Amino acid sequence: MVGKDRKLRLAVSALGLGLGMLLAQGAAEAADKVKVGLMLPYTGTYASLGNAITNGFKQYVAEQGGKLGGREVEYFVVDDESDPAKATENANKLVKRDNVDVLVGTVHSGVALAMAKVARDSKTLMIIPNAGADELTGPLCAPNVFRTSFSAWQPANAMGKVVAERGHKNVVTLAWKYSFGEQSVAGFKESFEQAGGKVVKELYLPFPNVEFQPFLTEIANLRPDAVFVFFSGAGAAKFVKDYEAAGLKAGLPLYAPGFLTDGTLEAMGGAGEGVLTTLHYADGLDNAREKSFRSGYVAAYKAQPDVFAVQGYDSAQLLAAGLSGAPAGAFDKEAVMKAMSAATIDSPRGSFTLSKANNPVQDIYLRKVEGGQNKVIGVAAPKLADPARGCKLMN
Ligand code: PHB
């Protein structure tokens, strides 16, 4: 017969065992989760870009049954407001306070440069779903910093050749004055001038200023053959409308990286028709992934996707590839990074791989706005890799 004391001891130890098992199970679940920090603009001129990236990322996760590489995804979200002055503090909230496994962000290059510094210093894995500053996969490249979008150089350099081939000699450029605008102009100028053209004037206005009128007057007075611009988001829609309203559209061809017309055509209300742009994506590309992605996006969000949604989707795909190639259990950053570097991403843009600098090697399409869509009319630069000047990982 078991004594009263012994019964009590058995009961207590059974309870302890149960509790221990529960705790162990909880720890395993926590370890199996992946903590994703989304740092994106949800307000301001780039708000629609931040939302599209978020939608695309979550669409891919939903398609995998709510998991990436078999892990539940826990999100931590910060609105970066496209404000470089707040970027370090915002990134630190995700890295130090929330202890995320991966930082996903952002749209604005100035903000991304500050984020990347936090990522490098803390050795946090970072996936850039848009920002194109050349430095990010150039002199500031790092093994833990990946980009699923583009460098400023890629679409701009492809456009320089197109504009030269179309017989234009003198071009005026106009862009927001910050790293991405300046580097887009530099990338364009490099190939355009190599092909015999001349950038006769570089005009800039502060980000996110949309008082375009004085610049349009100056452009008209300069009488170039064509105009090359960088604008995006709400500011891009206003620019293209103002360009048409100023009477410039009919006689002065407008060229740009495709950010000008992606996600903005509806807001332009027809003013964008006919504009030629270069980008690593176009609406309705002829591949199976684009078809399933587009129909899934429309079903989930009741809106057409754009390049930003694609980049969000592909960021989730890249992370999934990393996690699938790493052991289960605690987040093994080195193994995740290795699998990410080796991944081929089956993207709606067409499949792509990453360069040694962790930037996509991808086709840059020539697109034309037709019937409210960015239709592909050719490949301006096949399998274009950023030169990654100054990146130590290239050697
Ligand atoms: C950037 O700041 O890198 C940037 C912003 C908006 C775009 C493209 C690039 O559409």
Short mmCIF file of N, CA and C and ligand atoms in Angstrom, two decimals, residues 46 49 107-109 130-133 150 178 180 230 232 259 308, ligand 1:
data_model
loop_
_atom_site.label_atom_id
_atom_site.label_comp_id
_atom_site.label_asym_id
_atom_site.label_seq_id
_atom_site.Cartn_x
_atom_site.Cartn_y
_atom_site.Cartn_z
N TYR A 46 5.72 57.28 -50.11
CA TYR A 46 6.02 55.89 -50.45
C TYR A 46 5.13 54.89 -49.70
N LEU A 49 3.99 51.85 -51.55
CA LEU A 49 5.06 50.89 -51.82
C LEU A 49 5.27 49.97 -50.62
N VAL A 107 12.07 50.84 -48.31
CA VAL A 107 11.87 51.45 -49.63
C VAL A 107 12.89 52.54 -49.92
N HIS A 108 13.05 53.47 -48.99
CA HIS A 108 13.87 54.68 -49.21
C HIS A 108 15.34 54.37 -48.94
N SER A 109 16.20 54.70 -49.90
CA SER A 109 17.62 54.36 -49.78
C SER A 109 18.29 54.98 -48.56
N ASN A 130 13.45 46.71 -51.55
CA ASN A 130 13.32 47.76 -52.55
C ASN A 130 14.56 48.64 -52.67
N ALA A 131 14.91 49.34 -51.61
CA ALA A 131 15.90 50.43 -51.69
C ALA A 131 17.09 50.07 -52.57
N GLY A 132 17.41 50.99 -53.50
CA GLY A 132 18.39 50.66 -54.53
C GLY A 132 19.76 51.29 -54.40
N ALA A 133 20.03 52.01 -53.31
CA ALA A 133 21.34 52.68 -53.18
C ALA A 133 22.46 51.72 -53.60
N PHE A 150 16.89 45.62 -56.72
CA PHE A 150 17.70 46.17 -57.81
C PHE A 150 18.71 47.12 -57.19
N TYR A 178 18.43 62.82 -53.39
CA TYR A 178 19.00 61.95 -52.34
C TYR A 178 19.66 60.80 -53.08
N PHE A 180 19.36 57.75 -54.01
CA PHE A 180 18.80 56.96 -55.10
C PHE A 180 18.56 57.79 -56.35
N PHE A 230 13.65 60.43 -62.15
CA PHE A 230 13.29 59.46 -61.12
C PHE A 230 12.28 60.09 -60.18
N SER A 232 8.69 58.36 -57.76
CA SER A 232 7.99 57.12 -57.43
C SER A 232 6.84 57.44 -56.49
N PHE A 259 9.86 52.76 -61.85
CA PHE A 259 9.23 53.18 -60.60
C PHE A 259 8.22 54.29 -60.85
N PHE A 308 6.56 46.38 -56.55
CA PHE A 308 6.87 46.40 -55.11
C PHE A 308 6.28 45.15 -54.44
C1 PHB B 1 14.99 54.26 -53.13
O1 PHB B 1 15.01 55.24 -52.35
O2 PHB B 1 15.92 53.46 -53.18
C2 PHB B 1 13.80 54.03 -53.98
C3 PHB B 1 12.57 54.57 -53.65
C4 PHB B 1 11.45 54.34 -54.45
C5 PHB B 1 11.58 53.56 -55.58
C6 PHB B 1 12.80 53.03 -55.95
C7 PHB B 1 13.91 53.26 -55.14
O3 PHB B 1 10.52 53.33 -56.35
#
